[in-house]
């Protein structure tokens, strides 16, 4: 599963993101407001996924994962834009920053192995928080809160990375 997510899923999510729209959002809301906005979007799918317990969780997890990865990428791209003033970021550069934010070594070439390690770390983080979503209604609170805090944590983590101009 991590291979498919790493090779096709991340690229598809990246290609679906409107980087110019991120620039507009950061310019309008500021970077902290933009991170808050993305965290709320992630919280919404977490709440919906956990609303009905196990049934909606099973059906909604793919959409929830897609949205969480998309919001993580949007937050990362937003911080890169806020620091550099450039919103045109390559997939390889984005994944390198995401990898560093997850604790992978900086400076590693973007390879299939690195993409798999990123996918594995992200799936482990998301899966570790899924258990509380099994209880109807309470699962909505757990799912929404978990997703919100995950995206806020991503923002804090990426903000700590010294981002240099692309080489």
Short mmCIF file of C-alpha atoms in Angstrom, two decimals:
data_model
loop_
_atom_site.label_atom_id
_atom_site.label_comp_id
_atom_site.label_asym_id
_atom_site.label_seq_id
_atom_site.Cartn_x
_atom_site.Cartn_y
_atom_site.Cartn_z
CA UNK A 1 0.00 0.00 0.00
CA UNK A 2 2.81 2.43 0.81
CA UNK A 3 4.34 1.85 -2.63
CA UNK A 4 1.13 2.77 -4.44
CA UNK A 5 0.54 5.76 -2.18
CA UNK A 6 4.12 6.93 -2.60
CA UNK A 7 4.29 6.59 -6.36
CA UNK A 8 0.84 7.56 -7.52
CA UNK A 9 -1.12 9.00 -4.64
CA UNK A 10 1.26 11.75 -3.55
CA UNK A 11 1.88 12.84 -7.13
CA UNK A 12 -1.86 12.92 -7.88
CA UNK A 13 -2.54 14.98 -4.77
CA UNK A 14 0.29 17.36 -5.65
CA UNK A 15 -0.97 17.76 -9.22
CA UNK A 16 -4.48 18.58 -7.95
CA UNK A 17 -3.27 21.48 -5.79
CA UNK A 18 -3.61 24.99 -7.18
CA UNK A 19 -0.35 26.60 -6.05
CA UNK A 20 -1.50 30.03 -7.20
CA UNK A 21 -4.55 29.60 -4.97
CA UNK A 22 -2.23 28.89 -2.05
CA UNK A 23 -0.41 32.14 -2.76
CA UNK A 24 -3.71 34.01 -2.72
CA UNK A 25 -4.76 32.32 0.52
CA UNK A 26 -1.49 33.11 2.30
CA UNK A 27 -1.55 36.71 1.02
CA UNK A 28 -5.15 37.16 2.21
CA UNK A 29 -5.04 35.30 5.57
CA UNK A 30 -1.36 35.36 6.49
CA UNK A 31 0.50 32.10 7.02
CA UNK A 32 -0.98 31.38 10.45
CA UNK A 33 -4.50 32.06 9.19
CA UNK A 34 -3.86 29.82 6.19
CA UNK A 35 -2.63 26.98 8.44
CA UNK A 36 -5.74 27.42 10.62
CA UNK A 37 -7.95 27.28 7.49
CA UNK A 38 -6.27 24.05 6.30
CA UNK A 39 -6.57 22.53 9.79
CA UNK A 40 -10.30 23.25 9.80
CA UNK A 41 -10.72 21.67 6.38
CA UNK A 42 -8.93 18.56 7.65
CA UNK A 43 -11.07 18.55 10.80
CA UNK A 44 -14.24 18.53 8.72
CA UNK A 45 -13.46 15.20 7.03
CA UNK A 46 -12.26 13.76 10.33
CA UNK A 47 -15.56 14.66 11.94
CA UNK A 48 -17.64 13.25 9.08
CA UNK A 49 -15.56 10.05 9.01
CA UNK A 50 -16.08 9.48 12.73
CA UNK A 51 -19.74 10.53 12.91
CA UNK A 52 -21.29 7.10 12.41
CA UNK A 53 -18.59 4.99 13.99
CA UNK A 54 -17.12 1.99 12.22
CA UNK A 55 -19.43 2.12 9.16
CA UNK A 56 -18.64 5.71 8.13
CA UNK A 57 -15.02 5.29 9.18
CA UNK A 58 -14.50 2.36 6.82
CA UNK A 59 -16.19 4.13 3.93
CA UNK A 60 -14.71 7.57 4.67
CA UNK A 61 -11.09 6.75 5.44
CA UNK A 62 -9.86 7.06 1.82
CA UNK A 63 -11.42 10.53 1.50
CA UNK A 64 -10.12 11.50 4.92
CA UNK A 65 -6.58 10.37 4.07
CA UNK A 66 -6.67 12.19 0.73
CA UNK A 67 -7.86 15.38 2.41
CA UNK A 68 -5.27 15.15 5.20
CA UNK A 69 -2.43 14.65 2.73
CA UNK A 70 -3.76 17.49 0.57
CA UNK A 71 -3.96 19.83 3.57
CA UNK A 72 -0.47 18.79 4.69
CA UNK A 73 0.89 19.57 1.23
CA UNK A 74 -1.03 22.87 1.11
CA UNK A 75 0.36 23.94 4.50
CA UNK A 76 3.88 23.00 3.42
CA UNK A 77 3.54 24.86 0.12
CA UNK A 78 2.06 27.85 1.95
CA UNK A 79 5.01 28.05 4.33
CA UNK A 80 7.47 27.73 1.43
CA UNK A 81 5.65 30.59 -0.32
CA UNK A 82 5.56 32.73 2.85
CA UNK A 83 9.31 32.29 3.31
CA UNK A 84 10.45 32.66 -0.29
CA UNK A 85 7.75 34.62 -2.05
CA UNK A 86 7.63 31.93 -4.75
CA UNK A 87 4.66 29.62 -5.09
CA UNK A 88 6.03 27.48 -7.91
CA UNK A 89 7.44 24.44 -6.11
CA UNK A 90 8.30 21.12 -7.73
CA UNK A 91 6.94 17.80 -6.50
CA UNK A 92 10.46 16.67 -5.60
CA UNK A 93 11.13 19.75 -3.48
CA UNK A 94 7.77 19.46 -1.72
CA UNK A 95 8.38 15.81 -0.85
CA UNK A 96 11.88 16.64 0.43
CA UNK A 97 10.43 19.24 2.81
CA UNK A 98 7.64 16.85 3.87
CA UNK A 99 10.29 14.19 4.54
CA UNK A 100 12.36 16.54 6.68
CA UNK A 101 9.24 17.60 8.60
CA UNK A 102 8.67 13.91 9.42
CA UNK A 103 12.22 13.44 10.67
CA UNK A 104 13.85 11.97 7.56
CA UNK A 105 17.38 13.13 6.77
CA UNK A 106 17.81 16.36 4.85
CA UNK A 107 19.78 16.24 1.64
CA UNK A 108 18.72 12.75 0.59
CA UNK A 109 17.87 12.43 -3.06
CA UNK A 110 14.19 11.89 -3.70
CA UNK A 111 13.97 8.22 -4.51
CA UNK A 112 11.24 5.63 -4.37
CA UNK A 113 12.62 4.52 -1.02
CA UNK A 114 12.27 8.04 0.41
CA UNK A 115 8.71 8.33 -0.92
CA UNK A 116 7.87 4.97 0.65
CA UNK A 117 9.34 6.05 3.99
CA UNK A 118 7.28 9.26 3.90
CA UNK A 119 4.12 7.26 3.08
CA UNK A 120 4.88 4.77 5.84
CA UNK A 121 5.43 7.48 8.48
CA UNK A 122 2.27 9.33 7.47
CA UNK A 123 0.13 6.19 7.47
CA UNK A 124 1.47 5.18 10.89
CA UNK A 125 0.67 8.62 12.32
CA UNK A 126 -2.83 8.60 10.86
CA UNK A 127 -3.54 4.97 11.79
CA UNK A 128 -2.47 5.39 15.39
CA UNK A 129 -5.27 7.88 15.88
CA UNK A 130 -8.05 5.93 14.14
CA UNK A 131 -9.25 3.82 17.10
CA UNK A 132 -11.23 6.59 18.79
CA UNK A 133 -13.32 7.07 15.66
CA UNK A 134 -15.10 3.75 16.11
CA UNK A 135 -17.63 5.11 18.61
CA UNK A 136 -20.50 6.94 16.88
CA UNK A 137 -20.73 10.71 17.56
CA UNK A 138 -17.72 10.59 19.91
CA UNK A 139 -15.77 9.48 16.84
CA UNK A 140 -16.68 12.75 15.13
CA UNK A 141 -15.08 14.74 17.93
CA UNK A 142 -12.04 12.46 18.00
CA UNK A 143 -11.67 12.46 14.20
CA UNK A 144 -12.09 16.21 13.82
CA UNK A 145 -9.76 17.01 16.70
CA UNK A 146 -7.13 14.52 15.55
CA UNK A 147 -7.06 15.90 12.02
CA UNK A 148 -7.04 19.50 13.23
CA UNK A 149 -4.10 18.89 15.58
CA UNK A 150 -2.25 16.87 12.93
CA UNK A 151 -2.34 19.74 10.43
CA UNK A 152 -1.47 22.32 13.09
CA UNK A 153 1.49 20.11 14.04
CA UNK A 154 2.56 19.88 10.41
CA UNK A 155 2.54 23.67 10.21
CA UNK A 156 4.65 24.02 13.36
CA UNK A 157 7.08 21.35 12.16
CA UNK A 158 7.56 22.85 8.69
CA UNK A 159 7.95 26.34 10.15
CA UNK A 160 10.98 25.08 12.12
CA UNK A 161 12.75 23.94 8.94
CA UNK A 162 15.25 26.47 7.54
CA UNK A 163 14.04 26.67 3.95
CA UNK A 164 16.72 27.67 1.48
CA UNK A 165 16.01 28.85 -2.04
CA UNK A 166 15.86 25.91 -4.48
CA UNK A 167 19.24 25.04 -6.02
#
